[in-house]
mmCIF file of C-alpha atoms in Angstrom:
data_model
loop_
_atom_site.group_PDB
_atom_site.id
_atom_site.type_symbol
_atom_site.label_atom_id
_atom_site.label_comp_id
_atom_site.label_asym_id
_atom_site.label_seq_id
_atom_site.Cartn_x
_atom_site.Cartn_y
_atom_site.Cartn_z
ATOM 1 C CA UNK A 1 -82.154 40.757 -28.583
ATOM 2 C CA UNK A 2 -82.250 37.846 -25.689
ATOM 3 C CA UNK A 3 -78.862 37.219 -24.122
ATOM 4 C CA UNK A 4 -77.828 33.637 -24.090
ATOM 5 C CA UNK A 5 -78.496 31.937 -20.404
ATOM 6 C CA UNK A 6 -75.607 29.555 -21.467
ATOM 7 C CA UNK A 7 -72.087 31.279 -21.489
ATOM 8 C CA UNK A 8 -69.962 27.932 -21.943
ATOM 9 C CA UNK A 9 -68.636 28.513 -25.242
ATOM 10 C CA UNK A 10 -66.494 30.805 -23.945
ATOM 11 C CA UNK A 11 -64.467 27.895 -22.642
ATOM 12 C CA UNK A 12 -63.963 27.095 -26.355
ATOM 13 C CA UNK A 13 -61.944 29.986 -27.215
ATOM 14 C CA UNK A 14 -59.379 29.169 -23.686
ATOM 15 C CA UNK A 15 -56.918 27.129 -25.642
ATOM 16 C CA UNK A 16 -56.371 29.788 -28.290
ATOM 17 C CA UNK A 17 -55.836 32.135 -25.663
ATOM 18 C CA UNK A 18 -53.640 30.367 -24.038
ATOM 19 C CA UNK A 19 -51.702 29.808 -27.162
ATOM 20 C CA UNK A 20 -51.886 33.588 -27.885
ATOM 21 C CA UNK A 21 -50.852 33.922 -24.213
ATOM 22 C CA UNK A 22 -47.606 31.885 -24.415
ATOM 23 C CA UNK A 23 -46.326 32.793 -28.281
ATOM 24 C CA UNK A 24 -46.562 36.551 -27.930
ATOM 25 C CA UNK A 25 -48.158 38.160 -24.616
ATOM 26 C CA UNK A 26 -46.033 36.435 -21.651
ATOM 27 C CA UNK A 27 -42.372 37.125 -24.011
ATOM 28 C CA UNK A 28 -43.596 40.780 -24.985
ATOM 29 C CA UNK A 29 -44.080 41.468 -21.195
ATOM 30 C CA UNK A 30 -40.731 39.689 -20.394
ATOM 31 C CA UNK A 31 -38.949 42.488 -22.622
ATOM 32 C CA UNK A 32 -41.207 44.822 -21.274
ATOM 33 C CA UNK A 33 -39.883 43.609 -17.822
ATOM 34 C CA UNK A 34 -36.456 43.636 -18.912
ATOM 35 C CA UNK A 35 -36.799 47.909 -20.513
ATOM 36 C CA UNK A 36 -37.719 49.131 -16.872
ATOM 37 C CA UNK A 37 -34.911 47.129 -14.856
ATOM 38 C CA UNK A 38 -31.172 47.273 -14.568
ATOM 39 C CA UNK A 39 -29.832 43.715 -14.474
ATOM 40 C CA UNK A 40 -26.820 43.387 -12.611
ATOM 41 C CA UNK A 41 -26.782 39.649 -11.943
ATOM 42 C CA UNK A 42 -29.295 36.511 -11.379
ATOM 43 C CA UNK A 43 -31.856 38.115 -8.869
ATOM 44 C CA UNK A 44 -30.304 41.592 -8.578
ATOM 45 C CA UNK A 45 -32.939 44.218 -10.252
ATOM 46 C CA UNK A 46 -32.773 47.602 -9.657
ATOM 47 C CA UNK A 47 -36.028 49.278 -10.797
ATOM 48 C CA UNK A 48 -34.883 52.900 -13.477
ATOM 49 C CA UNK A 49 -38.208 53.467 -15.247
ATOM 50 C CA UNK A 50 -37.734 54.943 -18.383
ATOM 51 C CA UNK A 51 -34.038 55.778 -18.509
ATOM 52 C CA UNK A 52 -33.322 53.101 -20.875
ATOM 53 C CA UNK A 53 -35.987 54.391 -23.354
ATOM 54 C CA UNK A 54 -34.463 57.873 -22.962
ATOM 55 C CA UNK A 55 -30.867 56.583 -23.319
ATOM 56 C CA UNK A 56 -31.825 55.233 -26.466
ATOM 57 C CA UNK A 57 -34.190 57.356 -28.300
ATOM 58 C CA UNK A 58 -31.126 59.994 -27.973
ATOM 59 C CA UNK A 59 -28.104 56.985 -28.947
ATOM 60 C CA UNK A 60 -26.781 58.517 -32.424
ATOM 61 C CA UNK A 61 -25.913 54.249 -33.445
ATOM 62 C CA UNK A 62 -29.783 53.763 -33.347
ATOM 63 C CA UNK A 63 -30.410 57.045 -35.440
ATOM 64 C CA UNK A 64 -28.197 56.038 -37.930
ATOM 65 C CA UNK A 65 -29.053 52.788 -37.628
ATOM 66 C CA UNK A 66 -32.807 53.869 -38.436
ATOM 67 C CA UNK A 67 -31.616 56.211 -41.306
ATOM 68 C CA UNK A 68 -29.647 53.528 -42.964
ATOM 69 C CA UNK A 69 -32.426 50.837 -42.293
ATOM 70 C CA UNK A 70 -35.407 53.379 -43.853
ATOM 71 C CA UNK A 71 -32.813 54.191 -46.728
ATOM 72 C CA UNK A 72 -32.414 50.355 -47.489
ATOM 73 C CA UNK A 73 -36.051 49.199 -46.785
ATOM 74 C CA UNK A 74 -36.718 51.860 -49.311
ATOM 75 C CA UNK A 75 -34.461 51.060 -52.059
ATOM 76 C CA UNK A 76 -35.627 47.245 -52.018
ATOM 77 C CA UNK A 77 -39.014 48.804 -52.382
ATOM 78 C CA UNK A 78 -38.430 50.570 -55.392
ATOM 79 C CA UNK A 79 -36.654 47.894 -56.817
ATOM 80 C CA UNK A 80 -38.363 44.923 -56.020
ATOM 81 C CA UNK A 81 -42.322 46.217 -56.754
ATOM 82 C CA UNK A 82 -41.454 47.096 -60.549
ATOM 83 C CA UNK A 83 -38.804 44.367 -61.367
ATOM 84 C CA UNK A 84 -41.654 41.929 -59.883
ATOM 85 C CA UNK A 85 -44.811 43.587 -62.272
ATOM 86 C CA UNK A 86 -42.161 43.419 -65.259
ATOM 87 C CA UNK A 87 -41.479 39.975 -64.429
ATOM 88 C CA UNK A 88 -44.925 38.911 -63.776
ATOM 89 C CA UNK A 89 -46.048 40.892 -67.227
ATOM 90 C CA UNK A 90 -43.085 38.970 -69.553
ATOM 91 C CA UNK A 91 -44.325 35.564 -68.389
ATOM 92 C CA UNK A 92 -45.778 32.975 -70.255
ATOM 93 C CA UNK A 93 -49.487 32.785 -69.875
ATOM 94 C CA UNK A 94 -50.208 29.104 -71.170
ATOM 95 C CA UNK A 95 -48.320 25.929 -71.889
ATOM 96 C CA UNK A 96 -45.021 24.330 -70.462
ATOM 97 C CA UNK A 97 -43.377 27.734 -70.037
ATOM 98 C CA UNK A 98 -45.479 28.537 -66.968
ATOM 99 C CA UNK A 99 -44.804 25.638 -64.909
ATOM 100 C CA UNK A 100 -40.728 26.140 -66.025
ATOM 101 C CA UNK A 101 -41.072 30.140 -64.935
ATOM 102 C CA UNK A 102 -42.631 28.949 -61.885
ATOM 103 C CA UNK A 103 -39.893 26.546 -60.397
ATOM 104 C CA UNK A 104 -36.870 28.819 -61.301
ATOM 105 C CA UNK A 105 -38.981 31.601 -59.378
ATOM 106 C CA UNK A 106 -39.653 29.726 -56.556
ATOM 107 C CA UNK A 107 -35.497 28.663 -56.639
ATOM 108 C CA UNK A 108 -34.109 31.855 -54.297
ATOM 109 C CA UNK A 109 -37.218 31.517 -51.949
ATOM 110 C CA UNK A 110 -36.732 28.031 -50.660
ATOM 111 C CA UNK A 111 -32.830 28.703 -49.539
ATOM 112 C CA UNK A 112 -32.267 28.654 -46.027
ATOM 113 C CA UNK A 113 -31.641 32.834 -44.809
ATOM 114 C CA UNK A 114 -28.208 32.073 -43.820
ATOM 115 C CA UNK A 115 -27.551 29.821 -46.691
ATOM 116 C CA UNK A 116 -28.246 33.085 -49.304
ATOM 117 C CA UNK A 117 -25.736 34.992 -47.012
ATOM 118 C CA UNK A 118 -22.979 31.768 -47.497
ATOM 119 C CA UNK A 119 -24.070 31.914 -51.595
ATOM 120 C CA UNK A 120 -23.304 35.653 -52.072
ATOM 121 C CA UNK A 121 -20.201 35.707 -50.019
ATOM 122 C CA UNK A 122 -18.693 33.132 -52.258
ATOM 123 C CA UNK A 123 -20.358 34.717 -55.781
ATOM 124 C CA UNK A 124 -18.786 38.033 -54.852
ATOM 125 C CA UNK A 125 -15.721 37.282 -53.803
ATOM 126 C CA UNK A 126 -12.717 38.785 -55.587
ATOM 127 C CA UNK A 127 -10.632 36.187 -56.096
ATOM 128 C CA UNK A 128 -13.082 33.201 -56.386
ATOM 129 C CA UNK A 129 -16.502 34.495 -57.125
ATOM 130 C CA UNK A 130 -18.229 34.840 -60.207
ATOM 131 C CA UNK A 131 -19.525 38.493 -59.739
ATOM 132 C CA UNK A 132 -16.354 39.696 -58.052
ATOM 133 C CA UNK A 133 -14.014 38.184 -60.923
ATOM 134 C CA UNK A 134 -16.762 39.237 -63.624
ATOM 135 C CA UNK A 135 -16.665 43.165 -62.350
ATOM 136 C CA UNK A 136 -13.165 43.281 -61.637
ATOM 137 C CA UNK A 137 -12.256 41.693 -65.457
ATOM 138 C CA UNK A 138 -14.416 44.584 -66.918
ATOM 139 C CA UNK A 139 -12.276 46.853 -65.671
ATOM 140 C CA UNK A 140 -15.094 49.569 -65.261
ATOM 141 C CA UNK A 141 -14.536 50.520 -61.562
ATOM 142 C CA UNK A 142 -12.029 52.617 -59.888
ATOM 143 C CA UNK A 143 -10.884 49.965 -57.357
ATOM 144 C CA UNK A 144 -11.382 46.623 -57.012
ATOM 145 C CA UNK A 145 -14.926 45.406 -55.958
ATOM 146 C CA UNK A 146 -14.841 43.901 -52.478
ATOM 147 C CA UNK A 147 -17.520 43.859 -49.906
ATOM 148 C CA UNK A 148 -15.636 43.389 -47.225
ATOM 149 C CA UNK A 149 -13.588 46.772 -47.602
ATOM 150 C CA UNK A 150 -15.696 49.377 -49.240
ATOM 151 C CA UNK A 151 -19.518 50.817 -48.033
ATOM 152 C CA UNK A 152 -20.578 51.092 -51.208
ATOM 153 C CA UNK A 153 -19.765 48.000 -52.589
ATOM 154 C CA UNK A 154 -21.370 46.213 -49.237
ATOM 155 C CA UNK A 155 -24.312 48.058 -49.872
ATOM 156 C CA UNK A 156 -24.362 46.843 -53.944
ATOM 157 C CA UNK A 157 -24.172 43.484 -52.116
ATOM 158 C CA UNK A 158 -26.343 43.887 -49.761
ATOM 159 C CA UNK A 159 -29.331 45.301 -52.152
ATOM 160 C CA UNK A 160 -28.330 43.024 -54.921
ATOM 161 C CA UNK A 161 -28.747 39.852 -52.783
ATOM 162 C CA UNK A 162 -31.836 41.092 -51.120
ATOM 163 C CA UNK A 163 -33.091 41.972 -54.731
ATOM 164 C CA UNK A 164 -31.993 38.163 -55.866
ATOM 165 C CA UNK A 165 -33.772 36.939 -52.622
ATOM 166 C CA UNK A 166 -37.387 38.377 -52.643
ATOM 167 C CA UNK A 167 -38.238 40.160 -55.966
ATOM 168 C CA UNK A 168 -39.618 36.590 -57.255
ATOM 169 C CA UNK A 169 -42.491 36.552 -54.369
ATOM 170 C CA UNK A 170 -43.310 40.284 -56.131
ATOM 171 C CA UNK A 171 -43.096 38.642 -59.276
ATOM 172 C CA UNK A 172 -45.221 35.375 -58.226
ATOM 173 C CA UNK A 173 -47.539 37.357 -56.071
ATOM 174 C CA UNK A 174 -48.334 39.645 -59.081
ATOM 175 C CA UNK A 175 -48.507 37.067 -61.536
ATOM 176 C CA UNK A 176 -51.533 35.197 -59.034
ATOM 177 C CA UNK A 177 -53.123 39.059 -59.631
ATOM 178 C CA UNK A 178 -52.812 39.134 -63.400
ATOM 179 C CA UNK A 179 -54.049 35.748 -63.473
ATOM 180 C CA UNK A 180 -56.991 36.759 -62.063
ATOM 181 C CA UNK A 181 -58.594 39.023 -64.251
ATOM 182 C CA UNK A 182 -61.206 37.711 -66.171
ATOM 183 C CA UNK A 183 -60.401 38.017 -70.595
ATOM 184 C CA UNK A 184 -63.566 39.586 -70.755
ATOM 185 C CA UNK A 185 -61.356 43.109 -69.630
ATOM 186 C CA UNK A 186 -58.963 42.232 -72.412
ATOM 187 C CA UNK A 187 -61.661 42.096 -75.236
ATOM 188 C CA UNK A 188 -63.383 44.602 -74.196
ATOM 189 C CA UNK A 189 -59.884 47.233 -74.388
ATOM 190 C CA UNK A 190 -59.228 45.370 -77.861
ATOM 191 C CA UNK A 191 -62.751 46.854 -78.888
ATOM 192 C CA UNK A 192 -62.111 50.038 -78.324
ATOM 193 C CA UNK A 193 -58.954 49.984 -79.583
ATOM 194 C CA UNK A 194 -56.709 50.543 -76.320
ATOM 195 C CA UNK A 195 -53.058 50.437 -76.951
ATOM 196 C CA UNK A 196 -51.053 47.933 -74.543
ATOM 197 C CA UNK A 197 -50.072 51.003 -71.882
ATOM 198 C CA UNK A 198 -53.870 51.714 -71.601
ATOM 199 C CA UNK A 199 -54.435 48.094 -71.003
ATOM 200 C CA UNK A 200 -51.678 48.084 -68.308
ATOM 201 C CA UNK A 201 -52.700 51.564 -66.420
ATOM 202 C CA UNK A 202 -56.423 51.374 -66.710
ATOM 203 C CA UNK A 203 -56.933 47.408 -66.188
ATOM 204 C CA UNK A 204 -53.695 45.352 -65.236
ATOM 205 C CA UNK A 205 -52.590 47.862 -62.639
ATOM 206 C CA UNK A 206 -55.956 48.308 -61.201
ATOM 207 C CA UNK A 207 -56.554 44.790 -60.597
ATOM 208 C CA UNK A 208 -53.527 44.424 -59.279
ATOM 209 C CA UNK A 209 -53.952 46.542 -56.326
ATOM 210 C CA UNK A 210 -54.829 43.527 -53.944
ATOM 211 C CA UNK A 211 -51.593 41.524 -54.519
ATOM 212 C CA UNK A 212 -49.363 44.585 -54.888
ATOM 213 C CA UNK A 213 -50.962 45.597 -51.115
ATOM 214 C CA UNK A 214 -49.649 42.520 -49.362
ATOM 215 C CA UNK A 215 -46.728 42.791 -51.809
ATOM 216 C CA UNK A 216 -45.592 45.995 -50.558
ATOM 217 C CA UNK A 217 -46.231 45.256 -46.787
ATOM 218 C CA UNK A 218 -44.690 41.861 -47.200
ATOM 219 C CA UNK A 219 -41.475 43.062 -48.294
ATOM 220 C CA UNK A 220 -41.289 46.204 -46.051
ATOM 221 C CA UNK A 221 -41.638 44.391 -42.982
ATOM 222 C CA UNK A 222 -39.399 42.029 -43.699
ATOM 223 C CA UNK A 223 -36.511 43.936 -45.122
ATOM 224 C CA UNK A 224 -36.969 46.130 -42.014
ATOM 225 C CA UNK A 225 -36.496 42.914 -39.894
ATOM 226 C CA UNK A 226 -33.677 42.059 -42.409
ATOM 227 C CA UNK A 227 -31.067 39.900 -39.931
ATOM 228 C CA UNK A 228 -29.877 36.902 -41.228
ATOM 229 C CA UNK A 229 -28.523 37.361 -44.847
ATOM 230 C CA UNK A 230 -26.486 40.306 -43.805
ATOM 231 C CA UNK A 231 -25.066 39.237 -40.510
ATOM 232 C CA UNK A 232 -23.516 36.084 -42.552
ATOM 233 C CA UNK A 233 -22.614 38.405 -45.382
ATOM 234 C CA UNK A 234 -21.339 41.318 -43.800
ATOM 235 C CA UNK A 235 -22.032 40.452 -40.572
ATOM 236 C CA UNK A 236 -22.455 44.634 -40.179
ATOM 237 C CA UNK A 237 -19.546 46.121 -41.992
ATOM 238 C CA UNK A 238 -17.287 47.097 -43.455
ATOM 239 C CA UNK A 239 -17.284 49.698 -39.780
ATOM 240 C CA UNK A 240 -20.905 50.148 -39.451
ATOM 241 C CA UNK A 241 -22.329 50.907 -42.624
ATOM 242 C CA UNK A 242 -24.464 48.115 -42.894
ATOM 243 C CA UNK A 243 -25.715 47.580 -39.266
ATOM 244 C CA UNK A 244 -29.368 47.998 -39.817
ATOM 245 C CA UNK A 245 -31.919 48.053 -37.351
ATOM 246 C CA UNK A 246 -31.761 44.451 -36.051
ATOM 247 C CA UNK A 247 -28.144 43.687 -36.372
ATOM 248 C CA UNK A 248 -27.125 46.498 -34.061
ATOM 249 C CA UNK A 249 -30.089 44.807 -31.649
ATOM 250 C CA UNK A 250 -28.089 41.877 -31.424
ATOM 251 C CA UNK A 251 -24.619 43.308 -30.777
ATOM 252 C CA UNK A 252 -26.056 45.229 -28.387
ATOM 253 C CA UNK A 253 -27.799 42.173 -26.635
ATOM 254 C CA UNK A 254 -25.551 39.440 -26.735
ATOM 255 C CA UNK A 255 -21.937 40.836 -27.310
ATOM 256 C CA UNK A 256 -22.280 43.950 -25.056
ATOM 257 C CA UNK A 257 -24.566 42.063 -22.917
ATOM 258 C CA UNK A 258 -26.843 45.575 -22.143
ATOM 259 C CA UNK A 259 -30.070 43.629 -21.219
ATOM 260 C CA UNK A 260 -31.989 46.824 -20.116
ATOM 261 C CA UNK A 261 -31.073 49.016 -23.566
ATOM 262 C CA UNK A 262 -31.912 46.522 -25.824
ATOM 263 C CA UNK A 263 -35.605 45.567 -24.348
ATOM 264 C CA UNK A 264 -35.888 48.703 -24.249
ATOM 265 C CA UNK A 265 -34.843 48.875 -28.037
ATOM 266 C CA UNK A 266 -36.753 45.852 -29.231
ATOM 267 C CA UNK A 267 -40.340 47.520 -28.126
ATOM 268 C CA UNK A 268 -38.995 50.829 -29.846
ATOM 269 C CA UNK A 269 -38.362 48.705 -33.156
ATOM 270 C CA UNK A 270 -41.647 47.047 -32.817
ATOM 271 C CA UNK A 271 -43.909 50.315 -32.364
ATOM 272 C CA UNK A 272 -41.876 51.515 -35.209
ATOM 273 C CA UNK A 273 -43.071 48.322 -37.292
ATOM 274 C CA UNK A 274 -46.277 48.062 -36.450
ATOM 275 C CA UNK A 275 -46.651 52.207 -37.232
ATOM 276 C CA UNK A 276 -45.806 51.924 -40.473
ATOM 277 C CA UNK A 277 -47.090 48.457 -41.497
ATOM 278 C CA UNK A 278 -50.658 50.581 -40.143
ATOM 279 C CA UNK A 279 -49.405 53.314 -41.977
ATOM 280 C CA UNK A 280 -48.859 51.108 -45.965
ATOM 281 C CA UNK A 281 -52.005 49.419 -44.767
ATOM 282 C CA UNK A 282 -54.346 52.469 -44.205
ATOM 283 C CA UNK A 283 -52.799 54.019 -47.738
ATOM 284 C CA UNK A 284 -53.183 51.323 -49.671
ATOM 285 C CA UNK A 285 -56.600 50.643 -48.348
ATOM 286 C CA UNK A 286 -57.927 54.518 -48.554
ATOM 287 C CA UNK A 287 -56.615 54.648 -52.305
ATOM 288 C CA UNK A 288 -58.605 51.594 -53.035
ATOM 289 C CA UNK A 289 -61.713 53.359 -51.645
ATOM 290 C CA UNK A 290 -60.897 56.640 -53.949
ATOM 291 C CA UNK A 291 -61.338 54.563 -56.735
ATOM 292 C CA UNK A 292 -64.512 52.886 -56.760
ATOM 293 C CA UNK A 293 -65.973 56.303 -56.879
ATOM 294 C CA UNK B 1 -41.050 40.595 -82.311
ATOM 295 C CA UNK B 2 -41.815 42.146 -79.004
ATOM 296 C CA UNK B 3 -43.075 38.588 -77.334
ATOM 297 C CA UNK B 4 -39.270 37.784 -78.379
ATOM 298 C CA UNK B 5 -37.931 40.372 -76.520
ATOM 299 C CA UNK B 6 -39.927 40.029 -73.515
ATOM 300 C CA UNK B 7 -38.843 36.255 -73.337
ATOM 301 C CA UNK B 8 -34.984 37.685 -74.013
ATOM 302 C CA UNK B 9 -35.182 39.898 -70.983
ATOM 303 C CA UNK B 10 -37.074 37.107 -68.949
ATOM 304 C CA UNK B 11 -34.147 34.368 -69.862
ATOM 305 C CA UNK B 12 -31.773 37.235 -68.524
ATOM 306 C CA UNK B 13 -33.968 37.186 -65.587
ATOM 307 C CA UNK B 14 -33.282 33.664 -65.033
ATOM 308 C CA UNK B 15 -29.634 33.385 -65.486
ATOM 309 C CA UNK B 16 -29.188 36.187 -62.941
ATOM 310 C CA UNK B 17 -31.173 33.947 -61.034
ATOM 311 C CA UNK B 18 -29.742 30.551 -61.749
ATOM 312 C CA UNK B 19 -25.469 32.391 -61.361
ATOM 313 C CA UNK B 20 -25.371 32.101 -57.576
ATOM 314 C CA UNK B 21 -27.147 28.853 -56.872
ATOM 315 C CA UNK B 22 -24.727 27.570 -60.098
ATOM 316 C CA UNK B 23 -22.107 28.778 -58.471
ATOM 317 C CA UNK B 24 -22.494 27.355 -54.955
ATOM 318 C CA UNK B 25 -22.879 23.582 -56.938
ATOM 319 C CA UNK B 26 -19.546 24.699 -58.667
ATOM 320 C CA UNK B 27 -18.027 25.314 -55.454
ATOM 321 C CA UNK B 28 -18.962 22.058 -53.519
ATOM 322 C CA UNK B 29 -17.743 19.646 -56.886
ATOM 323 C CA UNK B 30 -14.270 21.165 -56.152
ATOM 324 C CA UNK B 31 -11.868 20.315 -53.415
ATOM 325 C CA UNK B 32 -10.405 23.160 -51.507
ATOM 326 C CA UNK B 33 -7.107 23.726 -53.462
ATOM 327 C CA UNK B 34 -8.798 23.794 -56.211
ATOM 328 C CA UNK B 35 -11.081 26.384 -55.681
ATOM 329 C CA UNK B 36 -8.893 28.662 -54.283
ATOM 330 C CA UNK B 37 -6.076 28.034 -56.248
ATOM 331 C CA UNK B 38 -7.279 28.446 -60.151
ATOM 332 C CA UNK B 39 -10.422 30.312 -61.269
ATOM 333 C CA UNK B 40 -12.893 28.013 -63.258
ATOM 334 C CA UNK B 41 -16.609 28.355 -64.972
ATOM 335 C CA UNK B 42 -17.117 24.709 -63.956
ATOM 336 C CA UNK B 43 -15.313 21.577 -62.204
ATOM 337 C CA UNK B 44 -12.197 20.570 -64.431
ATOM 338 C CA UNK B 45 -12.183 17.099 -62.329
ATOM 339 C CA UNK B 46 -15.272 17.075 -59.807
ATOM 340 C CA UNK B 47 -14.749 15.019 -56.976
ATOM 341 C CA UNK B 48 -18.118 14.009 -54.798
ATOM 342 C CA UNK B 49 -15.675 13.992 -51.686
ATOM 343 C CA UNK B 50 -16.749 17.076 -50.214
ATOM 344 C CA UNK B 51 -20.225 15.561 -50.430
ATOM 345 C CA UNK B 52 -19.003 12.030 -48.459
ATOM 346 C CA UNK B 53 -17.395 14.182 -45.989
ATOM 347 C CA UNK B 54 -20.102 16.222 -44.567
ATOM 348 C CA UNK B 55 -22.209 12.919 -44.198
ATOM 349 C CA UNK B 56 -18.946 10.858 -42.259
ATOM 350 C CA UNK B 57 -17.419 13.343 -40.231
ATOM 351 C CA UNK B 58 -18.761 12.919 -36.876
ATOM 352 C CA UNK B 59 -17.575 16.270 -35.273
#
């Protein structure tokens, strides 16, 4: 093959490098910057190397700030991905209903972050809220259900709100996938007689593997990034038992003011992101390939 | 029978989804006293003055 003489089209692809450059490379290598120094004041640097990275990949608040965050980020995935099919599966398939199902779906996904965290406070409050007067009336529980005082009613809060908050993308994104599939599958399984669980595990589920990939991944990553909802809602507590992953960034950051620690902790997180996102993706991907054989 | 009780489940669905966002509305319909003084499913006397105030107050 020739090789072009003229190499100017490279200047086309500057501006989107320096875009790139700007949005994510120059701030990544500012924390980077920040992870290797100890800041004591406005020009006063003292290079450490990796002490901060060692100081906090032995800190027992991020392990348990991991374990909690991996406990919760599963949870919402095993809630969320089979609410969302069931959803998607009970919806209308013609006529006004689908336009209705779609605009009370889409309700919880247009609400500011911190907005859902303002909601829930108020709906599960004790005294005033609907959930925390409904529980309390039914007289069902041992003491009285308040966020702000017990773990495990914070977590209930926590996974119910985040379950409120995202399982409709599952549900919409699924509902795209059964929409999809052509009704030439569905005669066909009527021919040979296959009962509606055949129809589900051998064609709805199958063709489904697309939107339930970005489905999974979309919800993973962003239920490990969780920061928002909770920091209005619990805002960590009650103690620590809901400081996940980024809310413990944050203290660390801007109320302890530890500069070094938490660049250093940021570029830990994000590895630990972008590991597992690779790992969903490579899964997901490899099953697919299994299956055309 | 069992497109009725898919739809059942679904409307279920949707009040769980509709509660909060209900609620919220509920809340800013109220005045202050009200709300935290007596427990009710919806305004007794709604007043739109919460409404007027976050659009006059200047602080």
């Amino acid at each position: 093959m020739e090789k072009w003489q003229n190499n100017k089209a490279w200047f086309l692809v500057l501006p989107a490098f320096v875009i790139v450059a700007f949005s994510a490379f120059i701030p990544l290598m500012t924390v980077v910057n920040y992870s290797i120094q100890d800041i004591f004041g406005p020009g006063e640097a003292i290079y450490v190397g990796t002490e901060w990275f060692e100081e906090m990949l032995s800190n027992y608040r991020l392990h348990d700030a991991l374990w909690r965050q991996f406990l919760f980020s599963g949870l919402v995935l095993l809630i969320e991905i089979p609410l969302g099919i069931l959803i998607a599966l009970a919806m209308p398939k013609r006529g006004w209903g689908v336009s209705a199902c779609l605009v009370i779906l889409a309700m919880p996904l247009v609400i500011p972050w911190n907005v859902i965290g303002t909601i829930w406070i108020i709906f599960t409050r004790p005294d005033i809220g609907l959930f925390g007067v409904g529980i309390n009336s039914l007289n069902i529980l041992s003491d009285t259900f308040d966020h702000t005082a017990r773990p495990l009613y914070a977590w209930i809060t926590v996974l119910v709100m985040e379950v409120w908050h995202w399982t409709p993308l599952v549900a919409l994104l699924c509902y795209a996938g059964l929409r999809a599939i052509p009704e030439a599958y569905y005669q066909a399984a009527r021919i040979d007689g296959a009962s509606s669980w055949a129809t589900f595990f051998y064609i709805q589920l199958p063709k489904m593997r697309g939107v339930l990939t970005i489905a999974v991944l979309l919800r993973w990553m962003d239920s490990f990034l969780i920061y928002s909802e909770i920091f209005t809602l619990t805002g960590g507590g009650p103690g620590n038992t809901t400081t996940f992953l980024s809310i413990y960034l944050v203290k660390l950051a801007t109320m302890q003011f530890d500069l070094g620690p938490a660049a250093a902790f940021s570029l830990i997180f994000f590895v630990i992101v972008l590991f597992f996102s690779f790992l969903f993706y490579q899964a997901l991907l490899n099953g697919e390939k299994g299956e055309k054989i | 029978m069992k497109i009725q009780k898919r739809t059942i489940a679904l409307c279920i669905y949707f009040g769980f989804l509709i509660l909060p966002i209900y609620w919220m509305l509920n809340m800013s319909l109220r005045t202050n006293a009200d709300i935290l003084g007596n427990f009710a499913l919806y305004p007794a006397d709604m007043t739109f003055h919460n409404y007027v105030h976050i659009f006059t107050d200047h602080t």
